[in-house]
Amino acid sequence: MKVDATAAGFLLSSVCAASGWVVWWQNKIKFDKEIAARDAADSATKAYAAKRDFEHLRNNQKDISTGITLGFDEMERRFEVLDRDILDIKAQLTILNATEHR
């Protein structure tokens, strides 16, 4: 029985090509799974980072609001002190003016 070299070469190259394609396909599936897992982990990390950043911003906003409130309370207290001082000055001026006109 005589073997044709062309047919044997074609058969061998077909087997090699098919096995190469199978190996390539398996690696592609494995690589796609790794990419998907990495993307899921990155997505979870980004979601956590965004939530953490939002909480920082909300806490900073609360701190700013508290600071403004305390600032206005301090201003109110100082205006009350100034109001009393002005009232005392007016009372003393009224007393001095009344004693001068006697």
Coordinates of C-alpha atoms in Angstrom, one line a residue:
M1 CA 0.0 0.0 0.0
K2 CA 1.4 3.3 -1.1
V3 CA 0.8 6.4 1.0
D4 CA 0.4 9.7 -0.9
A5 CA 2.7 12.3 0.7
T6 CA 0.3 15.2 -0.2
A7 CA -2.7 13.5 1.4
A8 CA -0.6 12.6 4.5
G9 CA 0.7 16.2 4.7
F10 CA -2.8 17.6 4.4
L11 CA -4.1 15.3 7.1
L12 CA -1.2 16.1 9.4
S13 CA -1.6 19.8 8.9
S14 CA -5.3 19.6 9.4
V15 CA -4.8 17.7 12.7
C16 CA -2.2 20.3 13.8
A17 CA -4.5 23.2 12.9
A18 CA -7.5 21.7 14.6
S19 CA -5.5 21.0 17.8
G20 CA -4.0 24.5 17.7
W21 CA -7.5 26.0 17.3
V22 CA -8.8 23.9 20.3
V23 CA -5.9 25.1 22.5
W24 CA -6.4 28.7 21.4
W25 CA -10.2 28.4 22.1
Q26 CA -9.6 27.0 25.6
N27 CA -7.1 29.8 26.4
K28 CA -9.5 32.4 25.1
I29 CA -12.3 31.1 27.4
K30 CA -9.9 31.0 30.4
F31 CA -8.7 34.5 29.6
D32 CA -12.2 35.8 29.2
K33 CA -13.2 34.4 32.6
E34 CA -10.2 36.0 34.2
I35 CA -11.1 39.3 32.6
A36 CA -14.7 39.0 33.8
A37 CA -13.6 38.2 37.3
R38 CA -11.1 41.1 37.3
D39 CA -13.8 43.5 36.0
A40 CA -16.2 42.3 38.7
A41 CA -13.6 43.0 41.4
D42 CA -12.8 46.4 39.9
S43 CA -16.5 47.2 39.7
A44 CA -17.0 46.3 43.4
T45 CA -13.9 48.3 44.4
K46 CA -15.1 51.3 42.4
A47 CA -18.5 51.1 44.0
Y48 CA -17.0 50.9 47.4
A49 CA -14.7 53.8 46.7
A50 CA -17.6 55.9 45.4
K51 CA -19.7 55.1 48.4
R52 CA -16.8 56.0 50.7
D53 CA -16.1 59.2 48.9
F54 CA -19.8 60.1 49.1
E55 CA -19.8 59.4 52.9
H56 CA -16.7 61.7 53.2
L57 CA -18.5 64.4 51.3
R58 CA -21.6 64.0 53.4
N59 CA -19.6 64.1 56.7
N60 CA -17.7 67.2 55.4
Q61 CA -21.0 68.9 54.6
K62 CA -22.3 68.1 58.1
D63 CA -19.1 69.5 59.6
I64 CA -19.4 72.7 57.5
S65 CA -23.1 73.1 58.6
T66 CA -22.2 72.6 62.2
G67 CA -19.4 75.1 61.9
I68 CA -21.7 77.7 60.3
T69 CA -24.3 77.1 63.0
L70 CA -21.7 77.6 65.7
G71 CA -20.4 80.7 64.0
F72 CA -23.8 82.2 63.8
D73 CA -24.5 81.3 67.5
E74 CA -21.2 83.1 68.4
M75 CA -22.2 86.1 66.4
E76 CA -25.6 86.2 68.0
R77 CA -23.9 86.1 71.5
R78 CA -21.6 88.9 70.6
F79 CA -24.4 91.0 69.2
E80 CA -26.3 90.5 72.5
V81 CA -23.2 91.6 74.4
L82 CA -22.9 94.7 72.2
D83 CA -26.6 95.4 72.6
R84 CA -26.2 95.4 76.4
D85 CA -23.1 97.5 76.2
I86 CA -24.9 100.1 74.0
L87 CA -27.9 100.0 76.4
D88 CA -25.5 100.7 79.3
I89 CA -23.8 103.6 77.4
K90 CA -27.2 105.1 76.6
A91 CA -28.3 104.8 80.2
Q92 CA -25.1 106.5 81.4
L93 CA -25.4 109.2 78.8
T94 CA -29.1 109.8 79.9
I95 CA -28.0 110.0 83.5
L96 CA -25.2 112.4 82.7
N97 CA -27.5 114.5 80.5
A98 CA -30.1 114.6 83.3
T99 CA -27.6 115.7 85.9
E100 CA -26.2 118.5 83.7
H101 CA -29.6 120.0 83.1
R102 CA -30.4 120.3 86.8

